[in-house]
Amino acid sequence: MSTGNGRAAYRPGTEGSRPSKGERTRARILDAAAELFSRSGFNAVSLRDIAAHAGLTHAGLLHHFPGKDRLLLEVLERRDLIDARELFPGLLRPGSPAPEPARRLRLLLELVARNSRTPGLVALYAKVSAEATDPDHPAHAYFARRYRYLRTELTGIVADLQQAAGAGDAADPGVVAGQLLALMDGLQTQWLLEPEAVPMEALVRDFLDRLELLPADGAEATDGAEAGEGVSAETGDGVSAETGDGVSAETGDGAETGDGAETGDGAEAGGVSR
């Protein structure tokens, strides 16, 4: 399926390889940043806060991430990469065939169901996407690309489902894709405020059913990822950063010596594997 100009700049790591010590440290930093960003928002969290939460020195964090803007983008990209592995395979492996439309719909519903079990990540996207409407926000371009890409991909999925159902006079696929995105994001905000009152997956299913887009089997979602084919948990091999060779030093935290000595993780000789 064509992605047009909406493709976001995801960078997958090397799948199937054992994460290096540096990659495991980076994953710990990303986990800490995701938790703090989701709890307090991007602007209220400092790099020193993240370093302390990850059990590192400020200098040790800077060895892996030279700035908070880059760290935020890596947090967002890592989660989107995990979600994209099956739903949007062409994004990670250009030219890869997409799953059948009914399966892609089921994967989308699985994603909605999984979001119901990860309030921290949902809160992160809700808070940061709202902050990123400011053109000067570091994630503004990222979210603009992300929504452009999602609209393109969902439009294709809706068109395929309409064709499979023989719906010749169906609603415009692009309009439906925009409505579906708005519904999912709006439900997430309501769910964060009152989880018991907002069954996100059921409401998304109802929307799709009213448009006769649910296949005959109802596109039943499973409770979590399917073994061997679902979305795996983060193991530290998510998105590898391309931060360049230099690390900017900041005053007040001591000098960092090329290999970035870190508390709680030991010194990493010879630099970091990226």
mmCIF file of C-alpha atoms in Angstrom:
data_model
loop_
_atom_site.group_PDB
_atom_site.id
_atom_site.type_symbol
_atom_site.label_atom_id
_atom_site.label_comp_id
_atom_site.label_asym_id
_atom_site.label_seq_id
_atom_site.Cartn_x
_atom_site.Cartn_y
_atom_site.Cartn_z
ATOM 1 C CA MET A 1 0.000 0.000 0.000
ATOM 2 C CA SER A 2 1.373 3.377 -0.922
ATOM 3 C CA THR A 3 2.442 5.579 1.964
ATOM 4 C CA GLY A 4 2.776 8.758 -0.063
ATOM 5 C CA ASN A 5 4.540 11.566 1.773
ATOM 6 C CA GLY A 6 3.121 10.596 5.144
ATOM 7 C CA ARG A 7 5.743 8.089 6.174
ATOM 8 C CA ALA A 8 7.213 8.843 9.540
ATOM 9 C CA ALA A 9 10.915 8.335 10.052
ATOM 10 C CA TYR A 10 10.910 5.139 12.081
ATOM 11 C CA ARG A 11 14.223 3.370 12.478
ATOM 12 C CA PRO A 12 13.940 -0.331 13.376
ATOM 13 C CA GLY A 13 16.722 -2.034 15.191
ATOM 14 C CA THR A 14 18.318 -5.275 14.114
ATOM 15 C CA GLU A 15 15.682 -7.926 14.769
ATOM 16 C CA GLY A 16 16.739 -11.292 16.097
ATOM 17 C CA SER A 17 20.060 -10.090 17.545
ATOM 18 C CA ARG A 18 20.852 -10.014 21.235
ATOM 19 C CA PRO A 19 20.839 -6.447 22.536
ATOM 20 C CA SER A 20 24.212 -5.094 23.577
ATOM 21 C CA LYS A 21 24.849 -3.595 26.991
ATOM 22 C CA GLY A 22 24.556 -0.130 25.489
ATOM 23 C CA GLU A 23 21.229 -0.991 23.844
ATOM 24 C CA ARG A 24 19.879 -2.329 27.131
ATOM 25 C CA THR A 25 20.891 0.899 28.846
ATOM 26 C CA ARG A 26 19.221 2.926 26.115
ATOM 27 C CA ALA A 27 16.056 0.865 26.537
ATOM 28 C CA ARG A 28 16.097 1.576 30.281
ATOM 29 C CA ILE A 29 16.406 5.292 29.580
ATOM 30 C CA LEU A 30 13.523 5.155 27.089
ATOM 31 C CA ASP A 31 11.347 3.295 29.602
ATOM 32 C CA ALA A 32 12.091 5.891 32.277
ATOM 33 C CA ALA A 33 11.422 8.763 29.895
ATOM 34 C CA ALA A 34 8.139 7.252 28.700
ATOM 35 C CA GLU A 35 6.942 6.836 32.283
ATOM 36 C CA LEU A 36 7.867 10.372 33.335
ATOM 37 C CA PHE A 37 6.606 12.035 30.147
ATOM 38 C CA SER A 38 3.275 10.233 30.491
ATOM 39 C CA ARG A 39 2.991 11.185 34.154
ATOM 40 C CA SER A 40 3.998 14.849 33.951
ATOM 41 C CA GLY A 41 4.146 15.866 30.284
ATOM 42 C CA PHE A 42 7.214 16.665 28.202
ATOM 43 C CA ASN A 43 7.840 20.196 29.398
ATOM 44 C CA ALA A 44 7.794 19.402 33.133
ATOM 45 C CA VAL A 45 10.436 16.652 32.959
ATOM 46 C CA SER A 46 14.185 17.301 32.861
ATOM 47 C CA LEU A 47 16.999 15.077 31.657
ATOM 48 C CA ARG A 48 18.238 14.905 35.244
ATOM 49 C CA ASP A 49 14.832 13.563 36.299
ATOM 50 C CA ILE A 50 15.004 10.873 33.633
ATOM 51 C CA ALA A 51 18.591 9.947 34.498
ATOM 52 C CA ALA A 52 17.729 9.548 38.172
ATOM 53 C CA HIS A 53 14.657 7.447 37.335
ATOM 54 C CA ALA A 54 16.775 5.190 35.110
ATOM 55 C CA GLY A 55 19.502 4.816 37.771
ATOM 56 C CA LEU A 56 22.111 6.722 35.782
ATOM 57 C CA THR A 57 24.136 9.871 36.174
ATOM 58 C CA HIS A 58 23.207 12.905 34.101
ATOM 59 C CA ALA A 59 26.467 12.492 32.176
ATOM 60 C CA GLY A 60 25.710 8.822 31.608
ATOM 61 C CA LEU A 61 22.340 9.671 30.049
ATOM 62 C CA LEU A 62 23.951 12.324 27.830
ATOM 63 C CA HIS A 63 26.319 9.672 26.522
ATOM 64 C CA HIS A 64 23.289 7.973 24.932
ATOM 65 C CA PHE A 65 20.961 10.911 24.286
ATOM 66 C CA PRO A 66 22.418 14.397 23.785
ATOM 67 C CA GLY A 67 19.126 16.189 24.337
ATOM 68 C CA LYS A 68 15.565 15.851 25.599
ATOM 69 C CA ASP A 69 14.030 16.550 22.172
ATOM 70 C CA ARG A 70 15.787 13.553 20.618
ATOM 71 C CA LEU A 71 14.846 11.391 23.582
ATOM 72 C CA LEU A 72 11.169 12.269 23.245
ATOM 73 C CA LEU A 73 11.142 11.381 19.557
ATOM 74 C CA GLU A 74 12.820 8.044 20.273
ATOM 75 C CA VAL A 75 10.209 7.228 22.929
ATOM 76 C CA LEU A 76 7.416 7.916 20.426
ATOM 77 C CA GLU A 77 9.120 6.101 17.567
ATOM 78 C CA ARG A 78 9.842 2.979 19.615
ATOM 79 C CA ARG A 79 6.191 2.476 20.528
ATOM 80 C CA ASP A 80 4.985 3.165 17.023
ATOM 81 C CA LEU A 81 7.569 0.747 15.644
ATOM 82 C CA ILE A 82 6.245 -2.037 17.862
ATOM 83 C CA ASP A 83 2.668 -1.371 16.725
ATOM 84 C CA ALA A 84 3.683 -1.170 13.073
ATOM 85 C CA ARG A 85 5.465 -4.516 12.749
ATOM 86 C CA GLU A 86 2.372 -6.355 11.565
ATOM 87 C CA LEU A 87 -0.198 -3.673 10.910
ATOM 88 C CA PHE A 88 2.030 -1.658 8.554
ATOM 89 C CA PRO A 89 4.789 -4.059 7.407
ATOM 90 C CA GLY A 90 5.630 -1.963 4.357
ATOM 91 C CA LEU A 91 6.774 0.803 6.670
ATOM 92 C CA LEU A 92 9.554 -1.323 8.133
ATOM 93 C CA ARG A 93 10.248 -3.547 5.133
ATOM 94 C CA PRO A 94 9.380 -1.641 1.939
ATOM 95 C CA GLY A 95 7.714 -3.885 -0.591
ATOM 96 C CA SER A 96 6.466 -6.376 1.998
ATOM 97 C CA PRO A 97 2.918 -7.577 1.285
ATOM 98 C CA ALA A 98 0.288 -6.261 3.681
ATOM 99 C CA PRO A 99 -1.930 -8.732 5.574
ATOM 100 C CA GLU A 100 -5.449 -9.331 4.286
ATOM 101 C CA PRO A 101 -7.826 -6.425 5.033
ATOM 102 C CA ALA A 102 -9.803 -8.418 7.614
ATOM 103 C CA ARG A 103 -6.610 -9.339 9.464
ATOM 104 C CA ARG A 104 -5.390 -5.737 9.438
ATOM 105 C CA LEU A 105 -8.706 -4.700 10.934
ATOM 106 C CA ARG A 106 -8.344 -7.335 13.634
ATOM 107 C CA LEU A 107 -4.814 -6.099 14.373
ATOM 108 C CA LEU A 108 -6.181 -2.568 14.669
ATOM 109 C CA LEU A 109 -8.800 -3.749 17.162
ATOM 110 C CA GLU A 110 -6.087 -5.616 19.072
ATOM 111 C CA LEU A 111 -4.171 -2.358 19.269
ATOM 112 C CA VAL A 112 -7.222 -0.601 20.744
ATOM 113 C CA ALA A 113 -7.627 -3.441 23.252
ATOM 114 C CA ARG A 114 -3.950 -3.300 24.207
ATOM 115 C CA ASN A 115 -4.158 0.447 24.743
ATOM 116 C CA SER A 116 -6.814 -0.308 27.348
ATOM 117 C CA ARG A 117 -4.103 -2.084 29.319
ATOM 118 C CA THR A 118 -1.377 0.557 28.955
ATOM 119 C CA PRO A 119 -2.683 3.813 30.455
ATOM 120 C CA GLY A 120 0.796 5.298 30.782
ATOM 121 C CA LEU A 121 1.500 5.119 27.054
ATOM 122 C CA VAL A 122 -1.983 6.357 26.180
ATOM 123 C CA ALA A 123 -1.452 9.299 28.517
ATOM 124 C CA LEU A 124 1.911 9.995 26.904
ATOM 125 C CA TYR A 125 0.399 10.245 23.434
ATOM 126 C CA ALA A 126 -2.542 12.297 24.646
ATOM 127 C CA LYS A 127 -0.369 14.803 26.481
ATOM 128 C CA VAL A 128 2.461 15.106 23.993
ATOM 129 C CA SER A 129 0.226 15.209 20.901
ATOM 130 C CA ALA A 130 -1.689 18.105 22.464
ATOM 131 C CA GLU A 131 1.551 19.913 23.328
ATOM 132 C CA ALA A 132 2.868 19.224 19.818
ATOM 133 C CA THR A 133 0.157 21.313 18.174
ATOM 134 C CA ASP A 134 2.541 24.190 18.894
ATOM 135 C CA PRO A 135 4.668 24.516 15.709
ATOM 136 C CA ASP A 136 7.755 25.128 17.877
ATOM 137 C CA HIS A 137 7.339 21.888 19.836
ATOM 138 C CA PRO A 138 10.071 19.310 19.053
ATOM 139 C CA ALA A 139 7.470 16.644 18.222
ATOM 140 C CA HIS A 140 5.294 18.860 15.972
ATOM 141 C CA ALA A 141 6.697 17.539 12.685
ATOM 142 C CA TYR A 142 6.667 13.986 14.018
ATOM 143 C CA PHE A 143 2.957 14.030 14.845
ATOM 144 C CA ALA A 144 2.079 15.765 11.578
ATOM 145 C CA ARG A 145 3.864 12.989 9.650
ATOM 146 C CA ARG A 146 2.357 10.323 11.885
ATOM 147 C CA TYR A 147 -1.232 11.431 11.292
ATOM 148 C CA ARG A 148 -0.609 11.888 7.583
ATOM 149 C CA TYR A 149 0.723 8.355 7.369
ATOM 150 C CA LEU A 150 -2.111 6.880 9.433
ATOM 151 C CA ARG A 151 -4.741 8.612 7.314
ATOM 152 C CA THR A 152 -3.135 7.209 4.182
ATOM 153 C CA GLU A 153 -2.909 3.658 5.513
ATOM 154 C CA LEU A 154 -6.365 3.615 7.105
ATOM 155 C CA THR A 155 -7.896 4.993 3.909
ATOM 156 C CA GLY A 156 -6.452 2.021 2.054
ATOM 157 C CA ILE A 157 -7.681 -0.451 4.663
ATOM 158 C CA VAL A 158 -11.211 1.012 4.572
ATOM 159 C CA ALA A 159 -11.249 0.952 0.755
ATOM 160 C CA ASP A 160 -10.141 -2.707 0.739
ATOM 161 C CA LEU A 161 -12.808 -3.648 3.278
ATOM 162 C CA GLN A 162 -15.488 -1.825 1.293
ATOM 163 C CA GLN A 163 -14.435 -3.622 -1.871
ATOM 164 C CA ALA A 164 -14.447 -6.993 -0.113
ATOM 165 C CA ALA A 165 -17.964 -6.275 1.172
ATOM 166 C CA GLY A 166 -19.165 -5.188 -2.270
ATOM 167 C CA ALA A 167 -20.172 -1.784 -0.906
ATOM 168 C CA GLY A 168 -20.367 0.212 -4.118
ATOM 169 C CA ASP A 169 -22.097 3.257 -2.624
ATOM 170 C CA ALA A 170 -20.075 3.315 0.595
ATOM 171 C CA ALA A 171 -18.807 6.446 2.280
ATOM 172 C CA ASP A 172 -15.585 8.034 1.066
ATOM 173 C CA PRO A 173 -12.703 5.930 2.519
ATOM 174 C CA GLY A 174 -10.656 9.012 3.338
ATOM 175 C CA VAL A 175 -13.527 10.537 5.302
ATOM 176 C CA VAL A 176 -14.050 7.288 7.221
ATOM 177 C CA ALA A 177 -10.312 7.054 7.983
ATOM 178 C CA GLY A 178 -10.309 10.569 9.445
ATOM 179 C CA GLN A 179 -13.401 9.815 11.499
ATOM 180 C CA LEU A 180 -11.879 6.582 12.798
ATOM 181 C CA LEU A 181 -8.690 8.361 13.901
ATOM 182 C CA ALA A 182 -10.726 11.082 15.605
ATOM 183 C CA LEU A 183 -12.863 8.468 17.343
ATOM 184 C CA MET A 184 -9.881 6.498 18.623
ATOM 185 C CA ASP A 185 -8.055 9.559 19.934
ATOM 186 C CA GLY A 186 -11.184 11.069 21.464
ATOM 187 C CA LEU A 187 -12.054 7.806 23.186
ATOM 188 C CA GLN A 188 -8.571 7.602 24.650
ATOM 189 C CA THR A 189 -8.969 10.997 26.307
ATOM 190 C CA GLN A 190 -12.382 10.056 27.719
ATOM 191 C CA TRP A 191 -11.005 6.685 28.860
ATOM 192 C CA LEU A 192 -8.121 8.343 30.699
ATOM 193 C CA LEU A 193 -10.655 10.464 32.592
ATOM 194 C CA GLU A 194 -13.137 7.676 33.367
ATOM 195 C CA PRO A 195 -11.906 4.205 32.325
ATOM 196 C CA GLU A 196 -14.925 2.256 33.567
ATOM 197 C CA ALA A 197 -17.344 4.333 31.495
ATOM 198 C CA VAL A 198 -15.528 4.124 28.151
ATOM 199 C CA PRO A 199 -15.138 0.649 26.600
ATOM 200 C CA MET A 200 -12.829 1.753 23.784
ATOM 201 C CA GLU A 201 -12.702 -1.463 21.779
ATOM 202 C CA ALA A 202 -16.482 -1.991 21.895
ATOM 203 C CA LEU A 203 -17.154 1.562 20.725
ATOM 204 C CA VAL A 204 -14.693 1.294 17.844
ATOM 205 C CA ARG A 205 -16.306 -2.005 16.838
ATOM 206 C CA ASP A 206 -19.730 -0.386 16.918
ATOM 207 C CA PHE A 207 -18.529 2.412 14.617
ATOM 208 C CA LEU A 208 -17.072 -0.074 12.124
ATOM 209 C CA ASP A 209 -20.155 -2.284 12.314
ATOM 210 C CA ARG A 210 -22.472 0.631 11.539
ATOM 211 C CA LEU A 211 -20.459 1.197 8.361
ATOM 212 C CA GLU A 212 -20.617 -2.548 7.591
ATOM 213 C CA LEU A 213 -16.843 -2.802 7.692
ATOM 214 C CA LEU A 214 -16.596 -5.656 10.181
ATOM 215 C CA PRO A 215 -16.130 -8.966 8.335
ATOM 216 C CA ALA A 216 -18.632 -11.760 8.827
ATOM 217 C CA ASP A 217 -16.554 -13.236 11.662
ATOM 218 C CA GLY A 218 -16.626 -9.911 13.487
ATOM 219 C CA ALA A 219 -12.832 -9.560 13.209
ATOM 220 C CA GLU A 220 -12.553 -11.036 16.659
ATOM 221 C CA ALA A 221 -9.662 -9.612 18.609
ATOM 222 C CA THR A 222 -7.567 -11.768 20.875
ATOM 223 C CA ASP A 223 -6.678 -10.904 24.444
ATOM 224 C CA GLY A 224 -3.143 -9.741 23.813
ATOM 225 C CA ALA A 225 -0.734 -10.583 21.041
ATOM 226 C CA GLU A 226 -0.812 -14.014 19.427
ATOM 227 C CA ALA A 227 2.169 -16.199 20.073
ATOM 228 C CA GLY A 228 4.636 -16.099 17.243
ATOM 229 C CA GLU A 229 2.826 -13.468 15.232
ATOM 230 C CA GLY A 230 1.662 -10.719 17.549
ATOM 231 C CA VAL A 231 3.449 -7.681 18.790
ATOM 232 C CA SER A 232 6.195 -8.535 21.197
ATOM 233 C CA ALA A 233 7.119 -6.626 24.294
ATOM 234 C CA GLU A 234 10.050 -4.275 24.203
ATOM 235 C CA THR A 235 13.285 -6.113 24.842
ATOM 236 C CA GLY A 236 15.737 -3.358 24.295
ATOM 237 C CA ASP A 237 16.138 -3.868 20.560
ATOM 238 C CA GLY A 238 13.524 -1.337 19.541
ATOM 239 C CA VAL A 239 14.653 1.824 17.829
ATOM 240 C CA SER A 240 18.357 2.551 17.760
ATOM 241 C CA ALA A 241 19.213 6.208 17.887
ATOM 242 C CA GLU A 242 21.412 7.964 15.437
ATOM 243 C CA THR A 243 22.762 10.638 17.698
ATOM 244 C CA GLY A 244 26.060 11.220 15.975
ATOM 245 C CA ASP A 245 29.502 10.755 17.384
ATOM 246 C CA GLY A 246 29.662 13.682 19.740
ATOM 247 C CA VAL A 247 27.843 14.141 23.018
ATOM 248 C CA SER A 248 27.220 17.649 24.291
ATOM 249 C CA ALA A 249 28.424 18.209 27.822
ATOM 250 C CA GLU A 250 26.512 20.234 30.370
ATOM 251 C CA THR A 251 27.987 22.084 33.300
ATOM 252 C CA GLY A 252 27.275 21.051 36.846
ATOM 253 C CA ASP A 253 27.413 17.295 36.333
ATOM 254 C CA GLY A 254 31.050 16.645 35.831
ATOM 255 C CA ALA A 255 32.957 15.831 32.677
ATOM 256 C CA GLU A 256 32.169 12.775 30.671
ATOM 257 C CA THR A 257 35.022 10.736 29.296
ATOM 258 C CA GLY A 258 34.190 9.329 25.843
ATOM 259 C CA ASP A 259 32.913 6.003 27.180
ATOM 260 C CA GLY A 260 30.307 7.562 29.447
ATOM 261 C CA ALA A 261 30.735 6.073 32.914
ATOM 262 C CA GLU A 262 27.361 5.311 34.439
ATOM 263 C CA THR A 263 26.148 4.488 37.903
ATOM 264 C CA GLY A 264 24.192 1.309 38.215
ATOM 265 C CA ASP A 265 25.424 0.011 34.880
ATOM 266 C CA GLY A 266 29.168 0.210 35.069
ATOM 267 C CA ALA A 267 31.501 1.818 32.586
ATOM 268 C CA GLU A 268 30.991 0.971 28.963
ATOM 269 C CA ALA A 269 34.339 0.678 27.308
ATOM 270 C CA GLY A 270 34.800 1.400 23.667
ATOM 271 C CA GLY A 271 31.690 3.520 23.242
ATOM 272 C CA VAL A 272 28.122 2.433 22.630
ATOM 273 C CA SER A 273 26.900 0.029 20.011
ATOM 274 C CA ARG A 274 24.289 1.751 17.870
#
